[in-house]
mmCIF file of C-alpha atoms in Angstrom:
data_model
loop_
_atom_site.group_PDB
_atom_site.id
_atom_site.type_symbol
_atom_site.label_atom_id
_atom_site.label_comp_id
_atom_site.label_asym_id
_atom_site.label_seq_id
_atom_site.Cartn_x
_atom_site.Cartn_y
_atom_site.Cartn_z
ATOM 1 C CA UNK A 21 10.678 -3.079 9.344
ATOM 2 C CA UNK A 22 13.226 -0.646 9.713
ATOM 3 C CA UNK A 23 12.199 3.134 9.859
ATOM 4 C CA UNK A 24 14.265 6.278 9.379
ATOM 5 C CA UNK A 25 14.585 9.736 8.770
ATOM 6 C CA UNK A 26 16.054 11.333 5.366
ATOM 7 C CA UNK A 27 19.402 12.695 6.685
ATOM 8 C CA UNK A 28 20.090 15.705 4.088
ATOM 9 C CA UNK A 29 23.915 14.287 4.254
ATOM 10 C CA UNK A 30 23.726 10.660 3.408
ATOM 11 C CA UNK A 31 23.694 9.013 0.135
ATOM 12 C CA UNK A 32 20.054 7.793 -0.015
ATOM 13 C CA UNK A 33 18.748 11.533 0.420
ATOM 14 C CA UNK A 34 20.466 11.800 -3.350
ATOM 15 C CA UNK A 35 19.124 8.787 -4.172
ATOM 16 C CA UNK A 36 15.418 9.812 -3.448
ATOM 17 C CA UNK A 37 16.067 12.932 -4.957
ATOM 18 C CA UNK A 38 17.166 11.521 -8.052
ATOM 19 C CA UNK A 39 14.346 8.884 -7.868
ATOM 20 C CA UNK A 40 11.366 11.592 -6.574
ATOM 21 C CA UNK A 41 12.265 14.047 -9.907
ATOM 22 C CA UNK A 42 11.894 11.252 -12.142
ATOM 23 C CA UNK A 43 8.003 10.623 -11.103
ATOM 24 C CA UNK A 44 5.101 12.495 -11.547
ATOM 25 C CA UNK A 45 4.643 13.437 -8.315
ATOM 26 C CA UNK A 46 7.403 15.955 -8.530
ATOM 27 C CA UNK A 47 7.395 16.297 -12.166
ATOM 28 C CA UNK A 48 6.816 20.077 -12.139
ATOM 29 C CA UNK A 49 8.513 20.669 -8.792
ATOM 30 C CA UNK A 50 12.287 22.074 -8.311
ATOM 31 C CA UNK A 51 14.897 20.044 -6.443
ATOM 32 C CA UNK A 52 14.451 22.312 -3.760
ATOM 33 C CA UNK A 53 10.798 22.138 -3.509
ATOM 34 C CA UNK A 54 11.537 17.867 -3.631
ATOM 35 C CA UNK A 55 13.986 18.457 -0.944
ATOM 36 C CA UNK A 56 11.668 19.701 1.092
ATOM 37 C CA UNK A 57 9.024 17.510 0.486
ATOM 38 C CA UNK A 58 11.559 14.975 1.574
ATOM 39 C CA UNK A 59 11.574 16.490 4.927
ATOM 40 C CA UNK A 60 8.063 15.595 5.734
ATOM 41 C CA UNK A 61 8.806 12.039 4.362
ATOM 42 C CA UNK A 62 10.218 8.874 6.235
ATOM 43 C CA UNK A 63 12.176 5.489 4.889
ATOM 44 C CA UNK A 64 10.359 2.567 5.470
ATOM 45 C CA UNK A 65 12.636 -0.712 4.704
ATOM 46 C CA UNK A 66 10.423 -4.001 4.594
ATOM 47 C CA UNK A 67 11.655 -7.607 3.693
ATOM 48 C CA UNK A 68 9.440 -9.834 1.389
ATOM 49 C CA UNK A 69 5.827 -10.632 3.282
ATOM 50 C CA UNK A 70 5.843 -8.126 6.045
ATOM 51 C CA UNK A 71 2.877 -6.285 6.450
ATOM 52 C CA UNK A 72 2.987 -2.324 5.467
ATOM 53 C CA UNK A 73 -0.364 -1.799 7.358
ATOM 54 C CA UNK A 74 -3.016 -4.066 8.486
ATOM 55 C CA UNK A 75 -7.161 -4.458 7.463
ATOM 56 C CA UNK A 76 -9.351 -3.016 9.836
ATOM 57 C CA UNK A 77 -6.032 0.249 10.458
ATOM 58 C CA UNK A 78 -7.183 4.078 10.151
ATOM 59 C CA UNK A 79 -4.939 5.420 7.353
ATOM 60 C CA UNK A 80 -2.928 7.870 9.380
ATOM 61 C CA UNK A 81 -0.253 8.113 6.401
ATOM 62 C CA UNK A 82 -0.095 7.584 2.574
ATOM 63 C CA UNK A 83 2.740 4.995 1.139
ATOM 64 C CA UNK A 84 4.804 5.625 -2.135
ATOM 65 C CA UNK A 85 6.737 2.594 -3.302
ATOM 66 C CA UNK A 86 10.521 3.443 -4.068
ATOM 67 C CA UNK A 87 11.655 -0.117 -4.703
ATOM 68 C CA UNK A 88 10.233 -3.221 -4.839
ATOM 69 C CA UNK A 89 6.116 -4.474 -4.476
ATOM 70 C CA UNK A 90 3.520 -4.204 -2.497
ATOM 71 C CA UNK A 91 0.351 -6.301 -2.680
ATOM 72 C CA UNK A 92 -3.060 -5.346 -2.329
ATOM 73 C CA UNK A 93 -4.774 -8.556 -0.576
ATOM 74 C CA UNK A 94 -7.859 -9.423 1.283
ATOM 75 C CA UNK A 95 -7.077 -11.695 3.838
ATOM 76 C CA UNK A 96 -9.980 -15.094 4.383
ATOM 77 C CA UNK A 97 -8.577 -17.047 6.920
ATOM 78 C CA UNK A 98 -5.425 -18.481 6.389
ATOM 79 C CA UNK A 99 -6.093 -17.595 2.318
ATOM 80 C CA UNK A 100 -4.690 -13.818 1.443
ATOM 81 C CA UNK A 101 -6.360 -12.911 -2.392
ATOM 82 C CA UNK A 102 -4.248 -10.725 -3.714
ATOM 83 C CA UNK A 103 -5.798 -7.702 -5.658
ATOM 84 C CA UNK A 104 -3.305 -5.951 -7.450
ATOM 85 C CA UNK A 105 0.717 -5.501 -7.154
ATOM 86 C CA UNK A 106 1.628 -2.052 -7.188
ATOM 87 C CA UNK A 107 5.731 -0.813 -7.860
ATOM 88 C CA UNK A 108 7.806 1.530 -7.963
ATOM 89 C CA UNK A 109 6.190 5.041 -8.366
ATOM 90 C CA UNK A 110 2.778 3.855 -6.676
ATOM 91 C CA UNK A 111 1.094 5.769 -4.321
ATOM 92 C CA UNK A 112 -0.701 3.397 -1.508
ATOM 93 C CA UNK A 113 -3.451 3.961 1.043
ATOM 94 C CA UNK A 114 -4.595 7.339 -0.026
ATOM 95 C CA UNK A 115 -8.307 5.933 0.313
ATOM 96 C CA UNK A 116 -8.196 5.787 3.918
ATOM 97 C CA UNK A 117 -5.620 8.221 4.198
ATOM 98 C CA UNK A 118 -8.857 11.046 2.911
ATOM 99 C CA UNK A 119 -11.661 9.338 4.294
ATOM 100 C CA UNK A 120 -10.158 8.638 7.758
ATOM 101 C CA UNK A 121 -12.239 4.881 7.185
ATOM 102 C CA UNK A 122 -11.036 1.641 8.687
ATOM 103 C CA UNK A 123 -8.356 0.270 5.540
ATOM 104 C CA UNK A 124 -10.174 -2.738 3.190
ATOM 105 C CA UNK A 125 -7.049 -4.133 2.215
ATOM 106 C CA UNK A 126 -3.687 -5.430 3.601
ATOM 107 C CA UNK A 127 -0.808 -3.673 1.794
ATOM 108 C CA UNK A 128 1.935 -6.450 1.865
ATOM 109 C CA UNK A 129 5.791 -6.410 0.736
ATOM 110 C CA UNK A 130 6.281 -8.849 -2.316
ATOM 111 C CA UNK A 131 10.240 -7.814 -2.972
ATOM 112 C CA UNK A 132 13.123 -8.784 -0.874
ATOM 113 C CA UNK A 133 14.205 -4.422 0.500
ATOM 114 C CA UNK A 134 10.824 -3.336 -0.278
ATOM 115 C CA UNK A 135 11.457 0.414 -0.204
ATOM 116 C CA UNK A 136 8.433 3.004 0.809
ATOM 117 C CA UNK A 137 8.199 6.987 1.653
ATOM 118 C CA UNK A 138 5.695 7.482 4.688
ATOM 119 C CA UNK A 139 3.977 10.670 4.666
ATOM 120 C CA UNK A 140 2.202 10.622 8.262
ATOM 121 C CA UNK A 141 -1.289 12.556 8.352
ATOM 122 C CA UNK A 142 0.050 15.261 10.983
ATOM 123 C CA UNK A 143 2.757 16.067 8.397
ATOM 124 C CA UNK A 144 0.454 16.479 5.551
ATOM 125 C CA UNK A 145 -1.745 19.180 7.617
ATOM 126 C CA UNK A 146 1.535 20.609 7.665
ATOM 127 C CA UNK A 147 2.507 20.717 4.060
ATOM 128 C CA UNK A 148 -0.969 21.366 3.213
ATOM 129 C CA UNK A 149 -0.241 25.013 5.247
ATOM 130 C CA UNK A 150 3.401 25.290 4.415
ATOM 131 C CA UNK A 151 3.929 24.492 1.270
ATOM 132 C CA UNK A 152 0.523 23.718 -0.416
ATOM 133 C CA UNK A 153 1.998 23.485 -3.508
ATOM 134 C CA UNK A 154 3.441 20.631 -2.470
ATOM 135 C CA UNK A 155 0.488 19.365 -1.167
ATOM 136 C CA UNK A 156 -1.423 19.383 -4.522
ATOM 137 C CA UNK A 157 1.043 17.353 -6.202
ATOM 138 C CA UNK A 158 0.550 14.535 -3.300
ATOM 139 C CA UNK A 159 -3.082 14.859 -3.707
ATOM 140 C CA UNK A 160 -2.831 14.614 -8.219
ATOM 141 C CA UNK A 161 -0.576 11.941 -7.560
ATOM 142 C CA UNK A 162 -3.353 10.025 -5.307
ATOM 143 C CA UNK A 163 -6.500 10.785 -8.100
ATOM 144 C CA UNK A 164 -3.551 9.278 -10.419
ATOM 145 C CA UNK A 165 -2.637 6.342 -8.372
ATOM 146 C CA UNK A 166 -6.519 5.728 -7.568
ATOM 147 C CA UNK A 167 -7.406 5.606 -11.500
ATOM 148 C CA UNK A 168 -4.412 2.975 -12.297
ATOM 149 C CA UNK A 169 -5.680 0.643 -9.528
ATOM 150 C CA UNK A 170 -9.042 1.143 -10.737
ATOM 151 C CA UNK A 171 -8.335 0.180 -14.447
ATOM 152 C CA UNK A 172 -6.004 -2.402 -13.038
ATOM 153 C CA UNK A 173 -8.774 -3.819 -11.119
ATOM 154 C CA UNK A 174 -11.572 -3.575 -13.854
ATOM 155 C CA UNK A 175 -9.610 -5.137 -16.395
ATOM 156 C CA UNK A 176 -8.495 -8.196 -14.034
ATOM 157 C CA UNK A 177 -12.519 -8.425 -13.580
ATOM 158 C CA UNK A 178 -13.262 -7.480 -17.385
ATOM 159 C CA UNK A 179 -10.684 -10.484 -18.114
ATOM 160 C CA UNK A 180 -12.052 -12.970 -15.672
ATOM 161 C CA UNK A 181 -15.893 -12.676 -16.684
ATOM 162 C CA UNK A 182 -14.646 -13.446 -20.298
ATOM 163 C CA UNK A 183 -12.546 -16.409 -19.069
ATOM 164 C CA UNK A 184 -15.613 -17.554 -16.624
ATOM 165 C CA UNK A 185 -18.924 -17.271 -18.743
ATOM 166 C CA UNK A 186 -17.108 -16.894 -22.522
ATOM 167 C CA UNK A 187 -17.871 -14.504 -24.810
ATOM 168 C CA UNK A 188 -21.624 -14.579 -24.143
ATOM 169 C CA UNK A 189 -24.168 -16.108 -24.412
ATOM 170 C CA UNK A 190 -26.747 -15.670 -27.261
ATOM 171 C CA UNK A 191 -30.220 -14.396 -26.539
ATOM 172 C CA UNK A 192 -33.556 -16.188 -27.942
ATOM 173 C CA UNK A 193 -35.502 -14.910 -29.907
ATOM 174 C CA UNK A 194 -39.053 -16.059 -28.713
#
């Protein structure tokens, strides 16, 4: 994994930027106000199968995919089951990131230059103080990212049952 600041000089600052406006997360901010959002944000470069963060690890920051996938997966043994593949525009981890609870899932790279912003839990506090409007937009984006992996999720199960037990099974009448 390679980790590193956002230089405001370099050329992947502008690409962030560029990328960051075009989400919803900053869809109602200014480039300023994604500039300095950037600030509180590290790059996080990961190569296909590396592990973003581990079962059983305290969310201490929240993940948003840039480039690339990142699978949900339960680990049994030497067996991972893979949940759901999340891309580019994703927010990841936010449900131990708020609860402070021991993470459920391994978050796993899936792309060859996996590309994720790291927003650490000290520099939330932070935002949450300095810019707070900032701060709402991270939390909106994590009520949005929770409701796509939930309908994600339900219809992978909604499809299954129907595959597994059919389209049901008459009742008798007696």
């Amino acid at each position: 994994m390679a980790e590193n600041t956002i230089s405001k000089n370099d050329a992947e600052h502008a690409q962030l930027t560029h990328f960051l406006t075009q989400q919803y997360l900053c869809e109602s901010l200014t480039v300023a106000e994604v500039n300095t959002l950037l600030n509180y944000l590290t790059v996080l470069h990961f190569s296909t199968d590396a592990v973003i963060s581990d079962v059983g690890d305290v969310g201490d920051e929240l993940y948003f995919v840039v480039k690339g996938e990142v699978a949900l997966v339960i680990p049994d043994g030497s067996i991972e089951y893979e949940v759901v593949r999340s891309g580019a525009g994703e927010m990841l981890g936010m449900m131990s990131f708020f609860d402070k609870r021991a993470r459920s899932v391994r978050l796993v790279a899936k792309a060859a230059d996996t590309q994720v912003l790291k927003l650490p839990r000290a520099m939330y506090k932070r935002m949450k103080v300095e810019h707070p409007y900032i701060a709402i937009n991270i939390v909106e984006q994590a009520v949005l990212s929770m409701d796509h992996l939930f309908r994600a999720v339900s219809s992978d199960h909604a499809q299954f049952s129907h595959y597994l037990y059919g389209s049901g099974v008459k009742a008798s009448a007696d």
